[in-house]
């Protein structure tokens, strides 16, 4: 038989944060830093997502709308990777490496 530990499914279920605007700063919602969040940018206009130095766990960001999503570094942040999304439905994951340095994968 298959057994799960109490709360295990809570850890496996992603947190969905859908944003309709043209600018969003990660961490505006506390759940953004839970290590399982998918941030969905649904704007039809170009939009930006700022990554602050307070992000300590990975976050995935999806360009769900037709407007191009671009990641931007907050104060004291270095982002390594391609910051502009190239197509609708593309997803990138921002991975904290420490000391305000993040890898952008995807």
Backbone as JSON, one array per atom type, in Angstrom:
{
  "sequence": "XXXXXXXXXXXXXXXXXXXXXXXXXXXXXXXXXXXXXXXXXXXXXXXXXXXXXXXXXXXXXXXXXXXXXXXXXXXXXXXXXXXXXXXXXXXXXXXXXXXXXXXXXX",
  "N": [[0.84, -1.19, 0.0], [0.3, 2.32, -0.5], [1.53, 5.01, 1.29], [1.26, 8.3, 2.6], [2.94, 11.05, 4.1], [1.57, 13.22, 6.55], [0.4, 16.24, 5.25], [2.03, 16.17, 3.0], [0.93, 16.33, 0.4], [0.25, 18.99, 0.34], [2.69, 20.21, 0.03], [3.37, 19.4, -2.51], [1.5, 20.57, -4.16], [1.28, 23.24, -6.34], [1.5, 26.79, -5.73], [-0.5, 29.18, -7.17], [-0.13, 32.29, -8.59], [-1.7, 34.7, -10.13], [-1.24, 37.45, -12.18], [-2.48, 40.43, -13.59], [-1.6, 42.89, -14.38], [0.87, 45.34, -15.58], [3.22, 45.47, -14.25], [5.0, 43.87, -11.67], [6.21, 43.02, -8.48], [8.06, 40.46, -7.18], [7.21, 38.82, -4.21], [5.35, 40.5, -3.24], [3.12, 39.16, -2.55], [3.08, 36.97, 0.12], [3.27, 34.2, -0.32], [4.79, 34.0, -2.62], [7.36, 33.34, -1.98], [7.48, 30.65, -1.3], [8.65, 28.51, -2.48], [7.27, 26.95, -4.27], [5.74, 28.36, -5.99], [4.0, 29.43, -8.91], [4.13, 32.06, -10.91], [1.92, 33.74, -12.86], [1.82, 35.76, -15.57], [-0.52, 37.61, -17.14], [-1.03, 39.7, -18.87], [-1.92, 41.52, -21.83], [-0.3, 43.45, -22.69], [3.16, 44.61, -22.81], [5.1, 43.61, -20.01], [6.65, 43.71, -16.72], [8.6, 41.89, -14.34], [9.85, 42.26, -11.24], [12.66, 41.12, -9.48], [13.38, 40.8, -6.18], [15.93, 41.25, -3.63], [15.16, 39.8, -1.46], [14.12, 37.34, -2.1], [14.29, 33.97, -1.4], [13.79, 31.38, -2.1], [13.21, 29.23, -4.97], [11.24, 30.46, -7.77], [8.8, 30.07, -10.27], [8.06, 31.62, -13.34], [5.62, 32.48, -15.62], [4.84, 33.48, -18.87], [1.81, 34.02, -19.55], [0.05, 35.61, -20.91], [-0.31, 37.6, -23.96], [1.4, 39.75, -23.99], [4.82, 40.68, -23.88], [6.88, 39.41, -21.35], [9.3, 40.59, -19.1], [12.05, 40.05, -17.01], [13.39, 41.87, -14.27], [16.1, 43.14, -12.35], [16.01, 43.78, -8.91], [17.06, 46.17, -6.39], [20.43, 45.67, -5.58], [20.55, 43.16, -6.73], [21.63, 40.51, -8.86], [20.96, 39.09, -11.9], [21.41, 36.17, -13.64], [21.25, 35.13, -16.84], [18.84, 34.83, -19.56], [16.64, 37.44, -19.7], [14.32, 38.38, -20.96], [11.26, 37.11, -22.07], [10.47, 35.0, -24.83], [8.23, 34.04, -26.06], [4.68, 33.52, -25.87], [3.4, 31.54, -23.24], [5.83, 30.61, -22.4], [8.03, 29.57, -19.79], [10.04, 30.53, -17.06], [12.41, 29.86, -14.5], [13.46, 31.28, -11.51], [16.28, 31.04, -9.6], [17.6, 31.27, -6.44], [20.95, 31.92, -5.53], [22.34, 32.95, -3.47], [23.48, 35.82, -1.6], [22.16, 37.84, -3.12], [22.34, 36.98, -5.74], [21.09, 35.39, -8.61], [20.12, 32.66, -10.65], [18.62, 32.47, -13.85], [16.58, 30.29, -15.37], [15.48, 28.7, -18.27]],
  "CA": [[0.0, 0.0, 0.0], [1.01, 3.6, -0.59], [1.22, 5.89, 2.4], [1.87, 9.63, 2.53], [3.05, 11.76, 5.36], [0.61, 14.31, 6.69], [0.82, 17.51, 4.66], [2.88, 15.99, 1.83], [0.28, 16.83, -0.8], [0.31, 20.45, 0.38], [4.0, 20.6, -0.49], [3.43, 19.1, -3.94], [0.54, 21.39, -4.89], [1.85, 24.57, -6.54], [0.75, 28.01, -5.43], [-0.66, 29.94, -8.41], [-0.3, 33.73, -8.39], [-1.99, 35.28, -11.44], [-1.18, 38.91, -12.2], [-3.02, 40.96, -14.84], [-1.04, 44.21, -14.63], [2.07, 45.45, -16.4], [4.41, 45.45, -13.39], [4.8, 43.11, -10.45], [7.41, 42.73, -7.71], [7.96, 39.19, -6.47], [7.21, 39.0, -2.77], [4.19, 41.3, -2.88], [2.31, 38.15, -1.87], [4.02, 36.17, 0.91], [3.42, 32.87, -0.92], [5.78, 34.03, -3.71], [8.63, 32.81, -1.47], [7.24, 29.35, -0.67], [9.4, 27.49, -3.21], [6.41, 26.18, -5.17], [4.85, 29.3, -6.66], [4.04, 29.73, -10.33], [3.62, 33.41, -11.15], [1.37, 33.8, -14.22], [1.62, 37.12, -16.07], [-1.55, 37.41, -18.16], [-1.29, 40.95, -19.58], [-1.76, 41.59, -23.28], [0.73, 44.49, -22.9], [4.48, 44.3, -22.25], [5.07, 43.67, -18.55], [7.91, 43.41, -16.05], [8.58, 41.24, -13.04], [11.06, 42.61, -10.5], [13.13, 40.12, -8.53], [14.02, 41.5, -5.07], [16.99, 40.52, -2.92], [14.55, 39.03, -0.37], [13.69, 36.03, -2.58], [15.22, 32.96, -0.9], [13.43, 30.09, -2.68], [12.9, 29.37, -6.39], [9.9, 30.8, -8.24], [8.63, 29.93, -11.71], [7.3, 32.73, -13.91], [5.08, 32.08, -16.92], [4.19, 34.5, -19.69], [0.55, 33.41, -19.96], [-0.61, 36.54, -21.82], [0.38, 37.88, -25.22], [2.41, 40.79, -23.79], [6.14, 40.15, -23.53], [7.3, 39.54, -19.95], [10.74, 40.78, -18.91], [12.5, 40.07, -15.62], [14.33, 42.94, -13.97], [16.77, 42.99, -11.06], [15.78, 44.78, -7.88], [18.26, 46.75, -5.8], [21.39, 44.71, -5.06], [20.31, 41.84, -7.33], [22.23, 40.14, -10.13], [20.23, 38.02, -12.57], [22.23, 35.51, -14.65], [20.43, 34.4, -17.8], [18.04, 35.62, -20.48], [15.59, 38.05, -18.89], [13.11, 38.62, -21.75], [10.58, 35.93, -22.58], [10.43, 35.08, -26.29], [6.97, 33.52, -26.6], [3.6, 33.25, -24.94], [3.41, 30.23, -22.58], [7.17, 30.26, -21.95], [8.21, 29.62, -18.34], [11.4, 30.64, -16.56], [12.51, 29.7, -13.06], [14.5, 32.09, -10.88], [16.86, 30.23, -8.53], [18.53, 32.03, -5.6], [22.26, 31.3, -5.27], [22.87, 33.59, -2.28], [24.05, 37.17, -1.71], [21.51, 38.64, -4.16], [22.66, 36.45, -7.07], [20.06, 34.44, -9.03], [20.15, 32.1, -12.01], [17.35, 32.44, -14.56], [16.63, 29.06, -16.17], [14.31, 28.51, -19.12]],
  "C": [[0.87, 1.24, 0.0], [0.57, 4.5, 0.56], [1.91, 7.22, 2.2], [1.96, 10.22, 3.92], [2.04, 12.89, 5.38], [1.18, 15.59, 6.1], [1.65, 17.38, 3.4], [2.23, 16.54, 0.57], [0.24, 18.35, -0.81], [1.62, 20.94, -0.21], [4.06, 20.41, -2.0], [2.49, 19.97, -4.78], [1.12, 22.79, -5.08], [0.91, 25.68, -6.08], [0.69, 28.8, -6.73], [-0.94, 31.39, -8.05], [-0.48, 34.34, -9.78], [-2.02, 36.8, -11.32], [-1.6, 39.42, -13.57], [-2.39, 42.29, -15.25], [0.23, 44.17, -15.47], [3.35, 45.53, -15.57], [4.07, 44.7, -12.11], [6.16, 42.89, -9.79], [7.19, 41.43, -6.95], [8.08, 39.46, -4.97], [6.08, 39.9, -2.3], [3.18, 40.42, -2.14], [3.29, 37.22, -1.15], [4.28, 34.81, 0.28], [4.43, 32.84, -2.07], [7.09, 33.37, -3.27], [8.42, 31.47, -0.77], [7.95, 28.2, -1.39], [8.57, 26.66, -4.17], [5.44, 27.07, -5.95], [5.1, 29.36, -8.17], [3.36, 31.08, -10.49], [3.2, 33.49, -12.62], [1.11, 35.25, -14.58], [0.7, 37.03, -17.28], [-1.83, 38.66, -19.01], [-1.1, 40.79, -21.09], [-0.72, 42.65, -23.66], [2.07, 44.01, -22.34], [4.43, 44.5, -20.74], [6.41, 43.28, -17.96], [7.66, 42.73, -14.71], [9.91, 41.56, -12.37], [11.39, 41.51, -9.49], [13.89, 40.86, -7.42], [15.1, 40.63, -4.41], [16.45, 39.65, -1.79], [14.07, 37.65, -0.8], [14.72, 34.99, -2.15], [14.93, 31.55, -1.44], [13.07, 30.27, -4.15], [11.45, 29.77, -6.65], [9.89, 30.63, -9.76], [7.71, 31.04, -12.2], [6.9, 32.33, -15.32], [4.46, 33.29, -17.62], [2.94, 33.86, -20.25], [-0.21, 34.3, -20.94], [0.21, 36.77, -23.07], [1.44, 38.97, -25.08], [3.72, 40.19, -23.32], [6.48, 40.45, -22.07], [8.81, 39.66, -19.91], [11.03, 40.81, -17.42], [13.44, 41.24, -15.43], [14.86, 42.76, -12.55], [16.38, 44.13, -10.13], [17.11, 45.29, -7.36], [19.15, 45.66, -5.21], [21.27, 43.31, -5.62], [21.06, 41.69, -8.65], [21.46, 38.95, -10.68], [21.1, 37.46, -13.69], [21.32, 34.71, -15.58], [19.68, 35.36, -18.7], [16.8, 36.11, -19.74], [14.29, 38.27, -19.64], [12.55, 37.28, -22.23], [10.45, 36.1, -24.1], [9.13, 34.6, -26.9], [5.94, 33.38, -25.48], [3.69, 31.78, -24.49], [4.82, 29.76, -22.22], [7.24, 30.42, -20.43], [9.7, 29.69, -18.02], [11.35, 30.43, -15.05], [13.7, 30.52, -12.56], [14.97, 31.33, -9.64], [17.85, 31.05, -7.73], [19.82, 31.24, -5.36], [22.89, 31.85, -4.0], [23.46, 34.95, -2.59], [23.47, 37.98, -2.86], [21.78, 38.18, -5.58], [21.64, 35.34, -7.38], [20.36, 33.94, -10.43], [18.74, 32.13, -12.56], [17.44, 31.27, -15.55], [15.34, 28.96, -16.98], [14.27, 29.48, -20.25]]
}
